[in-house]
Amino acid sequence: MYFFDTYAIIELMKKNPNYERFGDFKIVTSVMNIGELYNIILREKGKAEADNWFGNFNFELVEISPEVMIKSVYFRYLNKNKNISSTDSVGYTLALKHNLKFLTVDKQFEKMSNVEFVK
């Protein structure tokens, strides 16, 4: 199973052929990713489209505990030269905690362990 980062979900929505193989997977993500995704669609397509999109996807949200938040902040600190976002650092930390592969298009993660990097 996978933890889907925001842009992995976007690629799935765009029907990127490289993401076809992930189409039948349950979309496991966090509330931070949902907020980021909603914001992107809102900016690019408007509120109606963002609301429509939100109603059409079924997500399994994993909880962000204080422990996960602290670990993700430390992970981000250790990787400060890679300019990793808070949302991505939380997602990567959640993926590790729940034994999920971190599915992403973000180049900062390309050579990291426990990552499925797909353009």
PDB file of C-alpha atoms in Angstrom:
ATOM      1  CA  MET A   1       0.000   0.000   0.000  1.00  0.00           C
ATOM      2  CA  TYR A   2       0.947   3.624  -0.478  1.00  0.00           C
ATOM      3  CA  PHE A   3       0.714   6.981   1.193  1.00  0.00           C
ATOM      4  CA  PHE A   4      -0.288   9.399  -1.585  1.00  0.00           C
ATOM      5  CA  ASP A   5       1.269  12.840  -1.442  1.00  0.00           C
ATOM      6  CA  THR A   6      -0.704  15.770  -2.833  1.00  0.00           C
ATOM      7  CA  TYR A   7       0.822  15.771  -6.295  1.00  0.00           C
ATOM      8  CA  ALA A   8       0.486  11.995  -6.612  1.00  0.00           C
ATOM      9  CA  ILE A   9      -3.260  12.488  -6.074  1.00  0.00           C
ATOM     10  CA  ILE A  10      -3.264  15.262  -8.689  1.00  0.00           C
ATOM     11  CA  GLU A  11      -1.507  13.002 -11.214  1.00  0.00           C
ATOM     12  CA  LEU A  12      -4.112  10.326 -10.514  1.00  0.00           C
ATOM     13  CA  MET A  13      -6.892  12.880 -11.051  1.00  0.00           C
ATOM     14  CA  LYS A  14      -5.290  14.016 -14.330  1.00  0.00           C
ATOM     15  CA  LYS A  15      -5.224  10.382 -15.423  1.00  0.00           C
ATOM     16  CA  ASN A  16      -1.461  10.455 -15.942  1.00  0.00           C
ATOM     17  CA  PRO A  17      -0.675   7.093 -17.627  1.00  0.00           C
ATOM     18  CA  ASN A  18       2.259   6.589 -15.243  1.00  0.00           C
ATOM     19  CA  TYR A  19      -0.250   6.574 -12.371  1.00  0.00           C
ATOM     20  CA  GLU A  20      -2.738   4.125 -13.928  1.00  0.00           C
ATOM     21  CA  ARG A  21      -1.339   1.262 -11.871  1.00  0.00           C
ATOM     22  CA  PHE A  22      -2.258   3.123  -8.663  1.00  0.00           C
ATOM     23  CA  GLY A  23      -5.880   3.714  -9.692  1.00  0.00           C
ATOM     24  CA  ASP A  24      -7.275   0.749  -7.772  1.00  0.00           C
ATOM     25  CA  PHE A  25      -5.404   1.509  -4.560  1.00  0.00           C
ATOM     26  CA  LYS A  26      -7.137   3.067  -1.602  1.00  0.00           C
ATOM     27  CA  ILE A  27      -5.932   6.681  -1.385  1.00  0.00           C
ATOM     28  CA  VAL A  28      -4.247   6.865   2.002  1.00  0.00           C
ATOM     29  CA  THR A  29      -3.228  10.422   2.863  1.00  0.00           C
ATOM     30  CA  SER A  30      -3.487  13.063   5.585  1.00  0.00           C
ATOM     31  CA  VAL A  31      -5.786  15.975   6.295  1.00  0.00           C
ATOM     32  CA  MET A  32      -2.828  18.268   5.491  1.00  0.00           C
ATOM     33  CA  ASN A  33      -2.672  16.810   1.978  1.00  0.00           C
ATOM     34  CA  ILE A  34      -6.436  17.202   1.570  1.00  0.00           C
ATOM     35  CA  GLY A  35      -6.170  20.868   2.536  1.00  0.00           C
ATOM     36  CA  GLU A  36      -3.260  21.416   0.165  1.00  0.00           C
ATOM     37  CA  LEU A  37      -5.083  19.655  -2.662  1.00  0.00           C
ATOM     38  CA  TYR A  38      -8.318  21.569  -2.091  1.00  0.00           C
ATOM     39  CA  ASN A  39      -6.331  24.824  -2.143  1.00  0.00           C
ATOM     40  CA  ILE A  40      -4.665  23.951  -5.461  1.00  0.00           C
ATOM     41  CA  ILE A  41      -7.976  23.055  -7.135  1.00  0.00           C
ATOM     42  CA  LEU A  42      -9.665  26.124  -5.642  1.00  0.00           C
ATOM     43  CA  ARG A  43      -6.954  28.409  -7.084  1.00  0.00           C
ATOM     44  CA  GLU A  44      -6.851  26.734 -10.483  1.00  0.00           C
ATOM     45  CA  LYS A  45     -10.491  25.746 -11.078  1.00  0.00           C
ATOM     46  CA  GLY A  46     -12.684  27.556  -8.528  1.00  0.00           C
ATOM     47  CA  LYS A  47     -14.816  26.594  -5.547  1.00  0.00           C
ATOM     48  CA  ALA A  48     -17.441  24.568  -7.410  1.00  0.00           C
ATOM     49  CA  GLU A  49     -14.798  22.309  -8.949  1.00  0.00           C
ATOM     50  CA  ALA A  50     -12.926  21.983  -5.641  1.00  0.00           C
ATOM     51  CA  ASP A  51     -16.145  21.022  -3.830  1.00  0.00           C
ATOM     52  CA  ASN A  52     -17.106  18.590  -6.607  1.00  0.00           C
ATOM     53  CA  TRP A  53     -13.695  16.961  -6.519  1.00  0.00           C
ATOM     54  CA  PHE A  54     -13.786  16.615  -2.742  1.00  0.00           C
ATOM     55  CA  GLY A  55     -17.143  14.834  -2.900  1.00  0.00           C
ATOM     56  CA  ASN A  56     -15.989  12.364  -5.563  1.00  0.00           C
ATOM     57  CA  PHE A  57     -12.880  10.932  -3.936  1.00  0.00           C
ATOM     58  CA  ASN A  58     -12.776   8.403  -1.142  1.00  0.00           C
ATOM     59  CA  PHE A  59      -9.793   8.898   1.130  1.00  0.00           C
ATOM     60  CA  GLU A  60      -8.471   7.004   4.090  1.00  0.00           C
ATOM     61  CA  LEU A  61      -7.005   9.648   6.363  1.00  0.00           C
ATOM     62  CA  VAL A  62      -4.257   8.735   8.795  1.00  0.00           C
ATOM     63  CA  GLU A  63      -4.021  10.683  12.024  1.00  0.00           C
ATOM     64  CA  ILE A  64      -1.251  13.186  12.630  1.00  0.00           C
ATOM     65  CA  SER A  65      -0.275  12.674  16.255  1.00  0.00           C
ATOM     66  CA  PRO A  66       2.019  15.025  18.184  1.00  0.00           C
ATOM     67  CA  GLU A  67       4.727  12.331  17.925  1.00  0.00           C
ATOM     68  CA  VAL A  68       4.417  12.271  14.128  1.00  0.00           C
ATOM     69  CA  MET A  69       4.529  16.060  13.996  1.00  0.00           C
ATOM     70  CA  ILE A  70       7.727  16.197  16.080  1.00  0.00           C
ATOM     71  CA  LYS A  71       9.396  13.479  13.981  1.00  0.00           C
ATOM     72  CA  SER A  72       8.398  15.213  10.756  1.00  0.00           C
ATOM     73  CA  VAL A  73       9.786  18.557  11.943  1.00  0.00           C
ATOM     74  CA  TYR A  74      13.064  16.824  12.797  1.00  0.00           C
ATOM     75  CA  PHE A  75      13.092  15.042   9.412  1.00  0.00           C
ATOM     76  CA  ARG A  76      12.583  18.391   7.698  1.00  0.00           C
ATOM     77  CA  TYR A  77      15.368  19.925   9.776  1.00  0.00           C
ATOM     78  CA  LEU A  78      17.778  17.114   8.831  1.00  0.00           C
ATOM     79  CA  ASN A  79      16.881  17.620   5.162  1.00  0.00           C
ATOM     80  CA  LYS A  80      16.749  21.430   5.150  1.00  0.00           C
ATOM     81  CA  ASN A  81      19.010  21.556   2.083  1.00  0.00           C
ATOM     82  CA  LYS A  82      16.267  19.761   0.083  1.00  0.00           C
ATOM     83  CA  ASN A  83      13.558  22.367   0.759  1.00  0.00           C
ATOM     84  CA  ILE A  84      10.917  19.783   1.724  1.00  0.00           C
ATOM     85  CA  SER A  85       7.503  21.202   2.607  1.00  0.00           C
ATOM     86  CA  SER A  86       5.873  20.640   5.983  1.00  0.00           C
ATOM     87  CA  THR A  87       3.071  18.687   4.323  1.00  0.00           C
ATOM     88  CA  ASP A  88       5.531  16.378   2.569  1.00  0.00           C
ATOM     89  CA  SER A  89       7.618  15.845   5.693  1.00  0.00           C
ATOM     90  CA  VAL A  90       4.476  14.884   7.632  1.00  0.00           C
ATOM     91  CA  GLY A  91       3.387  12.576   4.802  1.00  0.00           C
ATOM     92  CA  TYR A  92       6.755  10.848   4.616  1.00  0.00           C
ATOM     93  CA  THR A  93       6.798  10.393   8.401  1.00  0.00           C
ATOM     94  CA  LEU A  94       3.262   8.968   8.329  1.00  0.00           C
ATOM     95  CA  ALA A  95       4.241   6.575   5.538  1.00  0.00           C
ATOM     96  CA  LEU A  96       7.128   5.263   7.633  1.00  0.00           C
ATOM     97  CA  LYS A  97       4.958   4.931  10.739  1.00  0.00           C
ATOM     98  CA  HIS A  98       2.247   2.959   8.916  1.00  0.00           C
ATOM     99  CA  ASN A  99       4.596   0.816   6.780  1.00  0.00           C
ATOM    100  CA  LEU A 100       3.422   2.447   3.557  1.00  0.00           C
ATOM    101  CA  LYS A 101       5.494   3.484   0.556  1.00  0.00           C
ATOM    102  CA  PHE A 102       5.515   7.253   0.064  1.00  0.00           C
ATOM    103  CA  LEU A 103       4.156   7.854  -3.460  1.00  0.00           C
ATOM    104  CA  THR A 104       5.349  11.163  -4.868  1.00  0.00           C
ATOM    105  CA  VAL A 105       6.414  13.182  -7.894  1.00  0.00           C
ATOM    106  CA  ASP A 106       8.639  15.413  -5.757  1.00  0.00           C
ATOM    107  CA  LYS A 107      12.252  15.215  -6.872  1.00  0.00           C
ATOM    108  CA  GLN A 108      13.496  15.866  -3.328  1.00  0.00           C
ATOM    109  CA  PHE A 109      12.436  12.308  -2.452  1.00  0.00           C
ATOM    110  CA  GLU A 110      13.697  10.565  -5.600  1.00  0.00           C
ATOM    111  CA  LYS A 111      16.631   8.742  -3.999  1.00  0.00           C
ATOM    112  CA  MET A 112      15.242   8.312  -0.483  1.00  0.00           C
ATOM    113  CA  SER A 113      14.324   4.970   1.015  1.00  0.00           C
ATOM    114  CA  ASN A 114      10.673   3.929   1.306  1.00  0.00           C
ATOM    115  CA  VAL A 115       9.708   6.117  -1.665  1.00  0.00           C
ATOM    116  CA  GLU A 116       7.966   5.321  -4.935  1.00  0.00           C
ATOM    117  CA  PHE A 117       8.998   8.202  -7.194  1.00  0.00           C
ATOM    118  CA  VAL A 118       6.816   8.396 -10.314  1.00  0.00           C
ATOM    119  CA  LYS A 119       6.720  11.308 -12.755  1.00  0.00           C
TER     120      LYS A 119
END
